[in-house]
Coordinates of C-alpha atoms in Angstrom, one line a residue:
T1 CA -29.4 4.8 9.8
A2 CA -29.8 3.5 6.2
D3 CA -32.9 1.8 5.0
T4 CA -32.9 -1.9 4.2
P5 CA -31.2 -2.2 0.8
P6 CA -33.3 -3.2 -2.3
A7 CA -33.2 -6.8 -3.3
G8 CA -29.8 -7.8 -4.8
Q9 CA -28.1 -4.7 -3.5
R10 CA -26.1 -3.7 -0.4
F11 CA -25.2 -0.4 1.3
K12 CA -22.1 1.3 -0.1
E13 CA -21.7 4.7 1.4
W14 CA -23.4 8.0 2.6
Q15 CA -23.3 10.9 0.2
V16 CA -23.5 14.4 1.7
V17 CA -25.7 16.4 -0.7
S18 CA -25.7 19.7 1.3
G19 CA -24.9 21.1 4.7
G20 CA -21.1 20.8 4.8
I21 CA -20.9 18.1 7.5
T22 CA -18.3 15.5 8.2
L23 CA -19.7 12.0 8.9
E24 CA -18.1 9.9 11.6
N25 CA -18.3 6.7 9.5
P26 CA -19.3 7.5 5.9
N27 CA -19.0 3.9 4.8
E28 CA -21.2 2.4 7.5
P29 CA -25.0 2.1 7.4
V30 CA -25.2 3.6 10.9
T31 CA -23.3 6.8 11.4
S32 CA -23.4 10.1 13.1
F33 CA -22.4 13.8 12.7
L34 CA -22.4 17.1 14.5
M35 CA -25.5 19.1 13.6
P36 CA -24.7 22.5 12.3
A37 CA -27.0 25.6 12.4
N38 CA -28.3 24.9 8.9
P39 CA -30.3 22.2 7.0
V40 CA -28.5 19.0 6.1
E41 CA -29.3 16.5 3.3
I42 CA -27.5 13.2 3.1
T43 CA -28.3 10.2 0.9
A44 CA -27.6 6.5 1.3
V45 CA -25.9 5.0 -1.8
Y46 CA -26.4 1.3 -2.6
E47 CA -24.6 -1.0 -5.1
D48 CA -25.3 -4.4 -6.7
I49 CA -24.1 -7.4 -4.8
P50 CA -21.4 -9.2 -6.9
A51 CA -22.2 -12.6 -8.2
A52 CA -20.8 -15.6 -6.3
T53 CA -17.7 -17.3 -7.7
Y54 CA -16.2 -20.7 -7.2
T55 CA -12.6 -22.0 -7.2
V56 CA -11.0 -24.1 -9.9
T57 CA -7.9 -26.1 -8.7
V58 CA -5.7 -27.6 -11.5
N59 CA -3.4 -30.5 -10.5
G60 CA -0.7 -32.0 -12.7
S61 CA -0.3 -29.1 -15.0
Y62 CA 3.1 -28.0 -16.3
A63 CA 1.8 -24.8 -18.0
D64 CA 2.8 -21.3 -16.9
T65 CA -0.9 -20.4 -16.9
T66 CA -3.0 -23.3 -15.8
G67 CA -6.5 -21.7 -15.7
A68 CA -6.8 -22.1 -11.9
G69 CA -8.7 -19.3 -10.3
S70 CA -12.2 -18.2 -9.4
Y71 CA -15.2 -18.2 -11.8
E72 CA -18.9 -17.6 -11.8
E73 CA -21.4 -20.4 -12.3
G74 CA -22.0 -20.9 -16.0
E75 CA -18.8 -19.2 -17.1
T76 CA -16.6 -21.0 -19.6
V77 CA -13.2 -22.1 -18.0
T78 CA -10.2 -22.7 -20.2
I79 CA -7.5 -25.0 -18.7
H80 CA -4.0 -25.8 -19.9
A81 CA -1.9 -28.9 -19.2
G82 CA 1.3 -27.6 -20.9
S83 CA 4.0 -30.1 -21.9
R84 CA 6.4 -32.4 -20.1
Q85 CA 9.7 -33.7 -21.3
N86 CA 9.6 -37.5 -22.0
Y87 CA 5.9 -37.7 -21.3
S88 CA 2.7 -37.3 -23.4
F89 CA -0.6 -35.9 -22.2
D90 CA -3.1 -38.6 -21.3
G91 CA -6.3 -36.7 -20.7
W92 CA -8.2 -34.7 -18.1
T93 CA -10.1 -36.2 -15.2
S94 CA -12.2 -34.8 -12.3
E95 CA -14.1 -36.3 -9.4
D96 CA -16.4 -33.3 -9.2
G97 CA -18.7 -34.0 -12.2
V98 CA -16.9 -31.7 -14.6
T99 CA -17.8 -32.2 -18.3
F100 CA -14.8 -31.4 -20.5
A101 CA -15.3 -30.1 -24.1
D102 CA -12.4 -32.4 -25.1
A103 CA -10.8 -34.4 -22.2
S104 CA -8.1 -35.7 -24.6
S105 CA -6.8 -32.2 -25.5
A106 CA -4.1 -30.5 -23.4
T107 CA -6.0 -27.3 -23.7
T108 CA -9.7 -27.6 -23.2
T109 CA -12.8 -25.9 -21.6
F110 CA -15.7 -26.7 -19.4
V111 CA -18.7 -24.8 -18.0
M112 CA -18.3 -23.8 -14.4
P113 CA -20.8 -25.5 -12.0
G114 CA -22.1 -23.9 -8.9
K115 CA -19.4 -25.3 -6.7
A116 CA -15.6 -25.5 -6.3
V117 CA -13.9 -28.2 -8.5
T118 CA -10.6 -29.8 -8.9
V119 CA -9.4 -31.1 -12.3
S120 CA -6.3 -33.2 -13.0
A121 CA -4.0 -33.5 -16.0
N122 CA -2.7 -37.0 -16.5
W123 CA 0.6 -38.1 -18.2
K124 CA 2.2 -41.2 -19.6
S125 CA 5.7 -42.1 -20.5
S126 CA 6.7 -41.5 -24.1
G127 CA 8.9 -44.7 -24.1
D128 CA 8.0 -48.3 -24.9
T129 CA 6.8 -49.1 -21.4
P130 CA 3.1 -49.5 -20.8
S131 CA 1.1 -46.3 -20.3
V132 CA 1.1 -45.2 -16.7
P133 CA -0.5 -42.0 -15.4
V134 CA 2.2 -39.8 -14.0
S135 CA 1.7 -36.7 -11.9
P136 CA 4.3 -34.0 -10.9
P137 CA 6.0 -34.4 -7.5
V138 CA 3.5 -33.7 -4.8
T139 CA 3.8 -30.4 -3.0
P140 CA 1.6 -29.7 0.0
L141 CA -1.4 -27.7 -1.1
Y142 CA -1.4 -24.2 0.2
R143 CA -4.2 -21.6 -0.4
A144 CA -4.4 -17.9 0.2
G145 CA -7.4 -16.4 1.9
L146 CA -9.2 -13.7 0.0
K147 CA -11.7 -11.5 2.0
F148 CA -13.9 -8.8 0.5
E149 CA -15.0 -5.6 2.1
S150 CA -18.5 -6.9 2.1
G151 CA -17.5 -9.9 4.2
L152 CA -17.5 -12.5 1.4
E153 CA -14.6 -14.9 1.6
R154 CA -12.8 -17.1 -0.9
S155 CA -9.6 -19.0 -1.2
L156 CA -7.0 -19.0 -4.0
P157 CA -4.5 -21.8 -4.8
L158 CA -0.8 -21.0 -4.3
T159 CA 2.0 -22.2 -6.6
V160 CA 4.9 -23.1 -4.4
N161 CA 8.5 -23.7 -5.5
M162 CA 10.4 -25.1 -2.5
S163 CA 13.7 -25.0 -4.4
T164 CA 13.5 -21.2 -5.0
G165 CA 11.6 -20.4 -1.8
T166 CA 8.8 -18.7 -3.7
A167 CA 5.0 -18.7 -3.6
V168 CA 2.7 -17.2 -6.2
T169 CA -1.1 -16.7 -6.4
D170 CA -3.2 -15.3 -9.2
L171 CA -6.0 -13.0 -8.2
G172 CA -7.6 -13.4 -11.6
A173 CA -10.6 -11.3 -12.6
Q174 CA -12.6 -10.7 -9.4
E175 CA -15.9 -9.0 -10.1
T176 CA -15.9 -6.9 -6.9
G177 CA -16.8 -3.5 -8.1
E178 CA -14.9 -1.0 -5.9
E179 CA -14.6 -3.3 -2.9
D180 CA -11.3 -3.4 -0.9
L181 CA -9.7 -6.8 -0.9
L182 CA -7.5 -8.5 1.8
L183 CA -5.3 -11.4 0.6
T184 CA -3.6 -13.4 3.3
M185 CA -0.8 -15.7 2.3
P186 CA -0.1 -18.6 4.7
S187 CA 3.3 -18.9 6.3
I188 CA 5.1 -21.7 4.4
P189 CA 8.4 -23.3 5.7
N190 CA 11.4 -22.2 3.7
V191 CA 9.4 -19.7 1.6
Y192 CA 10.5 -16.1 1.9
T193 CA 9.2 -14.5 -1.3
Y194 CA 5.6 -14.1 -2.1
S195 CA 4.0 -12.8 -5.3
L196 CA 0.6 -11.7 -6.5
D197 CA -0.5 -11.9 -10.1
I198 CA -3.2 -9.4 -11.0
P199 CA -4.6 -8.0 -14.3
V200 CA -2.8 -4.8 -15.3
A201 CA -6.2 -3.2 -15.9
D202 CA -7.1 -3.5 -12.2
L203 CA -4.1 -1.3 -11.4
K204 CA -4.8 1.4 -14.0
K205 CA -8.0 2.9 -12.5
D206 CA -8.7 6.6 -12.4
T207 CA -9.3 6.6 -8.6
T208 CA -7.8 5.2 -5.4
E209 CA -11.1 4.1 -4.0
R210 CA -10.1 0.5 -4.1
T211 CA -7.1 -1.1 -2.4
I212 CA -5.7 -4.6 -2.3
T213 CA -3.9 -5.5 0.9
V214 CA -1.4 -8.5 0.6
T215 CA -0.3 -9.9 3.9
T216 CA 2.6 -12.3 4.3
N217 CA 5.0 -13.4 7.1
V218 CA 7.7 -11.2 5.4
G219 CA 5.5 -8.1 5.3
S220 CA 2.3 -6.6 4.0
I221 CA 1.7 -4.1 1.2
V222 CA -1.4 -2.0 0.4
I223 CA -1.8 -1.6 -3.3
P224 CA -4.0 1.3 -4.7
S225 CA -6.1 0.7 -7.8
N226 CA -4.2 3.5 -9.7
M227 CA -0.8 2.1 -9.0
L228 CA 0.1 1.8 -12.7
T229 CA -1.9 4.7 -14.0
G230 CA 0.2 6.8 -16.3
I231 CA 3.3 4.7 -15.7
P232 CA 5.4 3.9 -18.8
N233 CA 6.3 0.4 -19.8
T234 CA 3.3 -1.1 -18.0
D235 CA 1.2 -2.0 -21.0
G236 CA 0.4 -5.7 -20.8
S237 CA -2.1 -8.1 -19.4
K238 CA -0.6 -9.5 -16.2
A239 CA 1.3 -7.6 -13.4
R240 CA 3.2 -9.4 -10.7
I241 CA 3.9 -7.7 -7.4
T242 CA 6.5 -9.3 -5.2
I243 CA 7.5 -8.8 -1.6
G244 CA 10.4 -10.9 -0.2
Q245 CA 13.3 -11.0 2.1
G246 CA 16.3 -9.1 0.7
D247 CA 19.8 -10.5 0.4
K248 CA 22.0 -8.6 2.9
S249 CA 25.2 -10.1 1.3
T250 CA 24.8 -7.7 -1.6
L251 CA 25.0 -4.6 0.6
P252 CA 28.1 -2.6 1.5
E253 CA 29.7 -3.9 4.7
D254 CA 29.0 -0.7 6.7
V255 CA 25.3 -0.9 5.7
R256 CA 25.1 -4.6 6.7
E257 CA 26.6 -3.8 10.1
R258 CA 24.1 -1.0 10.8
I259 CA 21.1 -3.1 9.8
G260 CA 22.4 -6.1 11.8
D261 CA 19.7 -8.8 12.2
R262 CA 16.8 -6.4 11.5
P263 CA 14.6 -7.1 8.5
L264 CA 15.5 -6.3 4.9
I265 CA 12.8 -6.6 2.2
N266 CA 12.8 -6.3 -1.5
L267 CA 9.8 -5.0 -3.5
L268 CA 9.5 -5.9 -7.2
L269 CA 7.1 -5.3 -10.1
S270 CA 7.0 -7.3 -13.4
V271 CA 4.6 -7.0 -16.3
D272 CA 4.1 -10.1 -18.4
G273 CA 7.2 -11.6 -16.9
K274 CA 9.5 -8.6 -17.5
Q275 CA 10.8 -6.8 -14.4
T276 CA 9.7 -3.2 -14.6
E277 CA 10.7 -0.1 -12.7
W278 CA 7.8 1.5 -10.8
N279 CA 7.7 5.1 -9.5
N280 CA 4.4 6.8 -9.0
P281 CA 4.1 9.7 -6.5
N282 CA 0.4 9.9 -7.2
A283 CA -0.2 6.4 -5.9
P284 CA 2.0 5.5 -3.0
V285 CA 1.8 2.0 -1.5
T286 CA 1.9 1.4 2.3
V287 CA 4.2 -1.3 3.6
S288 CA 4.3 -3.0 7.0
I289 CA 7.1 -5.2 8.2
P290 CA 6.7 -7.4 11.3
Y291 CA 9.3 -6.3 13.9
T292 CA 10.2 -7.0 17.5
P293 CA 12.3 -4.2 19.0
T294 CA 15.1 -4.8 21.4
P295 CA 14.6 -3.4 25.0
E296 CA 16.6 -0.3 24.1
E297 CA 14.6 0.3 20.9
L298 CA 11.3 -0.3 22.7
A299 CA 12.3 2.5 25.2
N300 CA 13.0 4.8 22.2
P301 CA 10.6 3.7 19.5
D302 CA 10.8 7.1 17.6
S303 CA 14.4 6.2 16.8
I304 CA 13.3 3.1 14.8
V305 CA 13.5 4.1 11.2
V306 CA 13.2 2.8 7.7
W307 CA 16.0 3.0 5.1
Y308 CA 15.6 2.9 1.3
I309 CA 18.7 1.3 -0.2
D310 CA 19.4 2.1 -3.8
G311 CA 21.2 -0.1 -6.4
A312 CA 24.6 1.4 -5.4
G313 CA 24.1 0.6 -1.7
N314 CA 23.4 4.2 -0.7
V315 CA 21.1 4.7 2.2
V316 CA 18.2 7.3 2.3
T317 CA 15.9 7.5 5.3
V318 CA 12.2 7.1 4.6
T319 CA 10.9 10.0 6.7
N320 CA 7.4 8.6 7.2
G321 CA 8.6 5.2 8.6
R322 CA 7.7 4.5 12.2
Y323 CA 7.2 1.6 14.6
D324 CA 3.6 0.8 15.6
S325 CA 3.5 -0.9 19.0
V326 CA -0.2 -1.9 18.5
T327 CA 0.4 -4.0 15.4
G328 CA 4.0 -4.9 16.1
T329 CA 5.1 -3.6 12.7
V330 CA 7.3 -0.9 11.1
T331 CA 5.0 0.9 8.6
F332 CA 5.9 3.3 5.8
T333 CA 4.7 4.6 2.5
V334 CA 6.7 4.6 -0.7
D335 CA 6.3 5.6 -4.3
H336 CA 9.0 3.4 -5.8
F337 CA 10.1 -0.2 -5.4
S338 CA 13.5 -1.2 -4.1
H339 CA 15.2 -2.6 -1.0
Y340 CA 13.9 -1.3 2.3
A341 CA 15.4 -2.1 5.8
V342 CA 14.5 -1.5 9.4
A343 CA 17.2 0.4 11.3
Y344 CA 17.8 2.2 14.6
N345 CA 19.3 5.7 14.7
R346 CA 19.0 7.3 18.1
V347 CA 20.2 11.0 18.3
K348 CA 20.5 12.7 21.7
F349 CA 21.0 16.3 22.5
S350 CA 22.3 17.6 25.8
D351 CA 19.7 20.4 26.0
V352 CA 16.7 18.1 25.3
A353 CA 15.6 16.5 28.6
E354 CA 13.8 13.1 28.3
N355 CA 10.8 14.6 30.2
A356 CA 10.5 17.7 28.0
W357 CA 7.2 18.0 26.2
Y358 CA 9.0 18.2 22.9
H359 CA 11.5 15.3 23.5
D360 CA 9.7 12.7 21.4
A361 CA 9.2 15.1 18.5
V362 CA 12.8 16.2 18.5
S363 CA 14.0 12.6 18.7
F364 CA 11.7 11.5 15.9
M365 CA 12.8 14.4 13.6
A366 CA 16.6 14.0 14.3
A367 CA 16.5 10.2 13.8
R368 CA 15.2 10.8 10.3
G369 CA 17.6 13.7 9.5
I370 CA 14.6 16.0 9.1
T371 CA 16.1 18.5 11.5
L372 CA 19.6 18.7 12.8
G373 CA 21.2 20.1 15.9
T374 CA 22.9 23.5 16.2
G375 CA 26.4 22.1 17.1
D376 CA 28.2 20.9 20.2
G377 CA 25.5 18.2 20.7
K378 CA 22.8 20.8 21.3
F379 CA 19.4 21.3 19.6
N380 CA 18.5 24.8 21.0
P381 CA 14.8 24.0 21.5
N382 CA 13.9 27.6 22.5
G383 CA 15.7 29.2 19.5
K384 CA 13.7 31.1 17.0
L385 CA 13.1 29.6 13.6
T386 CA 13.4 31.5 10.3
R387 CA 11.1 31.1 7.3
G388 CA 13.9 29.4 5.2
Q389 CA 14.8 27.0 8.0
F390 CA 11.2 25.9 8.5
L391 CA 10.6 25.4 4.8
V392 CA 13.6 23.1 4.6
I393 CA 12.4 21.1 7.6
L394 CA 8.9 20.8 6.2
M395 CA 10.1 19.6 2.7
R396 CA 12.5 17.1 4.2
A397 CA 9.7 15.7 6.5
Y398 CA 7.6 14.9 3.5
G399 CA 10.3 13.8 1.1
I400 CA 9.9 16.8 -1.3
E401 CA 13.2 17.0 -3.2
P402 CA 14.9 20.4 -3.8
D403 CA 15.2 21.8 -7.3
E404 CA 18.9 21.6 -8.0
N405 CA 18.7 23.4 -11.4
P406 CA 16.0 26.0 -10.9
K407 CA 14.8 28.1 -13.8
D408 CA 12.9 30.4 -11.4
N409 CA 13.4 31.4 -7.8
F410 CA 12.9 34.2 -5.4
A411 CA 15.1 37.2 -5.8
D412 CA 16.4 36.8 -2.2
A413 CA 17.0 33.0 -2.4
G414 CA 20.7 33.5 -2.4
N415 CA 23.2 30.6 -2.8
T416 CA 22.9 28.7 0.5
Y417 CA 21.4 25.5 2.0
Y418 CA 17.8 26.6 1.4
T419 CA 18.2 28.0 -2.1
S420 CA 17.1 24.9 -4.1
Y421 CA 14.3 24.2 -1.6
L422 CA 12.9 27.6 -2.1
A423 CA 12.9 27.1 -5.9
M424 CA 10.9 23.8 -5.6
A425 CA 8.5 25.4 -3.1
K426 CA 7.9 28.2 -5.4
R427 CA 7.4 25.9 -8.4
L428 CA 4.9 23.7 -6.5
K429 CA 3.2 26.9 -5.0
I430 CA 3.8 25.8 -1.4
V431 CA 4.8 29.4 -0.9
D432 CA 4.0 32.7 -2.7
G433 CA 6.5 34.9 -0.9
I434 CA 5.9 38.4 0.6
G435 CA 5.6 40.3 -2.6
N436 CA 7.9 41.7 -5.3
N437 CA 9.3 38.2 -5.8
L438 CA 10.8 38.2 -2.3
F439 CA 10.5 35.4 0.3
A440 CA 12.4 36.9 3.3
P441 CA 14.0 33.5 4.2
D442 CA 16.0 34.9 7.2
K443 CA 13.0 36.5 8.8
E444 CA 11.6 34.7 11.9
I445 CA 8.5 32.7 11.0
T446 CA 5.2 33.3 12.6
R447 CA 2.9 30.5 13.7
Q448 CA 0.3 31.3 11.0
E449 CA 3.0 31.5 8.3
M450 CA 4.1 28.0 9.5
F451 CA 0.5 26.6 9.3
V452 CA 0.0 28.0 5.8
M453 CA 3.2 26.4 4.4
M454 CA 2.2 23.1 6.0
Y455 CA -1.3 23.3 4.7
N456 CA -0.2 24.1 1.1
A457 CA 2.3 21.3 1.1
L458 CA -0.1 18.7 2.4
K459 CA -2.8 19.9 0.0
I460 CA -0.4 19.4 -3.0
L461 CA 0.5 15.9 -1.7
G462 CA -3.1 15.0 -1.1
Q463 CA -2.3 14.3 2.6
L464 CA -4.5 16.9 4.5
P465 CA -5.6 15.4 7.8
Q466 CA -9.3 14.6 8.3
E467 CA -11.2 17.4 10.0
N468 CA -13.1 15.2 12.4
T469 CA -12.7 16.7 15.9
G470 CA -15.7 19.0 15.7
K471 CA -13.5 21.8 17.1
S472 CA -14.0 25.4 15.9
L473 CA -11.5 28.2 15.3
Y474 CA -13.7 30.5 17.2
A475 CA -13.3 28.5 20.4
F476 CA -10.0 30.3 20.7
S477 CA -10.1 33.8 22.2
D478 CA -7.7 35.3 19.6
A479 CA -9.4 33.8 16.5
S480 CA -9.9 37.3 15.1
D481 CA -6.1 37.8 15.1
V482 CA -5.7 35.1 12.3
A483 CA -5.0 36.9 9.0
S484 CA -7.5 36.4 6.2
W485 CA -4.8 34.7 4.0
A486 CA -4.2 32.1 6.9
K487 CA -7.7 31.4 8.0
E488 CA -8.3 28.4 5.7
A489 CA -5.2 26.7 6.8
V490 CA -5.6 27.5 10.5
T491 CA -9.3 26.5 10.5
S492 CA -8.5 23.1 8.9
F493 CA -5.7 22.3 11.4
V494 CA -7.9 23.3 14.3
K495 CA -10.7 20.9 13.1
A496 CA -8.1 18.2 12.5
G497 CA -6.7 18.6 16.0
I498 CA -3.2 19.6 14.8
I499 CA -3.5 23.0 16.4
R500 CA -4.4 22.7 20.1
G501 CA -3.4 26.2 21.3
H502 CA -2.3 27.2 24.7
E503 CA -4.5 28.7 27.4
G504 CA -7.3 29.1 25.0
K505 CA -5.2 31.0 22.4
I506 CA -3.6 30.2 19.0
N507 CA -1.1 33.1 19.0
P508 CA -1.1 33.3 15.2
K509 CA 1.3 36.2 15.0
G510 CA 3.8 34.9 17.6
T511 CA 7.1 33.6 16.3
S512 CA 7.8 29.8 16.5
T513 CA 10.6 28.1 18.3
R514 CA 12.5 25.1 17.0
A515 CA 10.8 22.9 19.5
E516 CA 7.3 24.1 18.5
A517 CA 8.0 23.5 14.9
A518 CA 9.3 20.0 15.5
Q519 CA 6.2 19.2 17.6
V520 CA 3.7 20.4 15.1
I521 CA 5.3 18.5 12.2
Y522 CA 5.6 15.4 14.5
N523 CA 1.8 15.7 15.2
L524 CA 1.1 15.7 11.5
L525 CA 3.4 12.7 10.7
A526 CA 1.8 10.8 13.5
K527 CA -1.7 11.2 12.1

């Protein structure tokens, strides 16, 4: 249990100084861990509590940037009225005690008081008629809720355009340190596209410690703080991230028919008003789409998939997409923006019974095209798997593209379905081969070889599962049979609960069946 934080600070996290332990909840002031047979030192880390901010609402402005947002007390706020055809600006007013530097100027400043304020731009006709204050057409006032990891809550004004069905809010400069943020947009009638404006600098951090979750009735997106780090054409001051309903009429007819009435969304990025392509494998975003399955789909949830649809209408399955019955959403991670749709693709095999222990795993993998049958509607679950076959399945499962024009490959890579996959796996160091620049792709794969390939791939992708089960490799009676070159991978997967063994054994040197391989990858993807 952490001590009471010093004045003006709050608990941030636990730091393990020594002892090699894994904390149950490293970001909570009260946590626990399994005591090893050696001394342990942990330290509580504290951080400064950010200063409180207050909301500025700007009414009657026709400027692209009004100055609305959140500010600290004593901060100088700049507001803009813009311009309006056939009208002239007639001064700023406020009922909240605001003192303007120059109330007659369309652009002016004031010092932020210690409360939320509303300021209004007034207008008069430019004709010969008497001066009459005029305001823009009234739109119902909507606000987005902003919640900080610390529990602090604020609200941000939404700019709503009913004619285009869009809503935009500006996050502004939130002094939040490394706090995660949750922005909840309200459901607005006839609005199907929601955008968040955010300083580009907030998305070019060196780490992914901070995330911003944007929730709308169309879908939610979790944005990492390094989303734009190292991405070309993203120099600028303001980024806009948009999630909205896609237009199915633009899709090829066969794709429209297969999607049916399921959701189609469109993700967009613009920088300073210019639409910008985004592709960053080092900072994937997580997307969730609300979805209510049909009775058939609910009975076969592993066949609910996500499709990426490119500009030409081609469909590619997002292998990590899956339906979450707890949240009622289809969730997936992507490293580029485009159109994404929920789809249903049930694949059945005559030799995979619905009560088989591997049924769900095989259904999941086949629905996503990760693994295919062996012909005649069969999967051959007890068939042995070769090293080349497993490598292809693994790389498909994690969206690792093959190297179609390799400059280097194993001498026995041949010219077949696994050739380009071997080249990429060698380049990424997922595999090292068996020596003498050989891989032995047609040799039956052992379980420990399978675990090492999986471990290397996940380590490269930064997706190794948490080792939080407290299980030990030496709880298995054949732990000594694990080769030295495989011990790191096997130990990690035991601690993560990926390897469960059978009758107290791991059987590291045993060969793997097609069903076993499907199940172990399914276990990983489900983590």
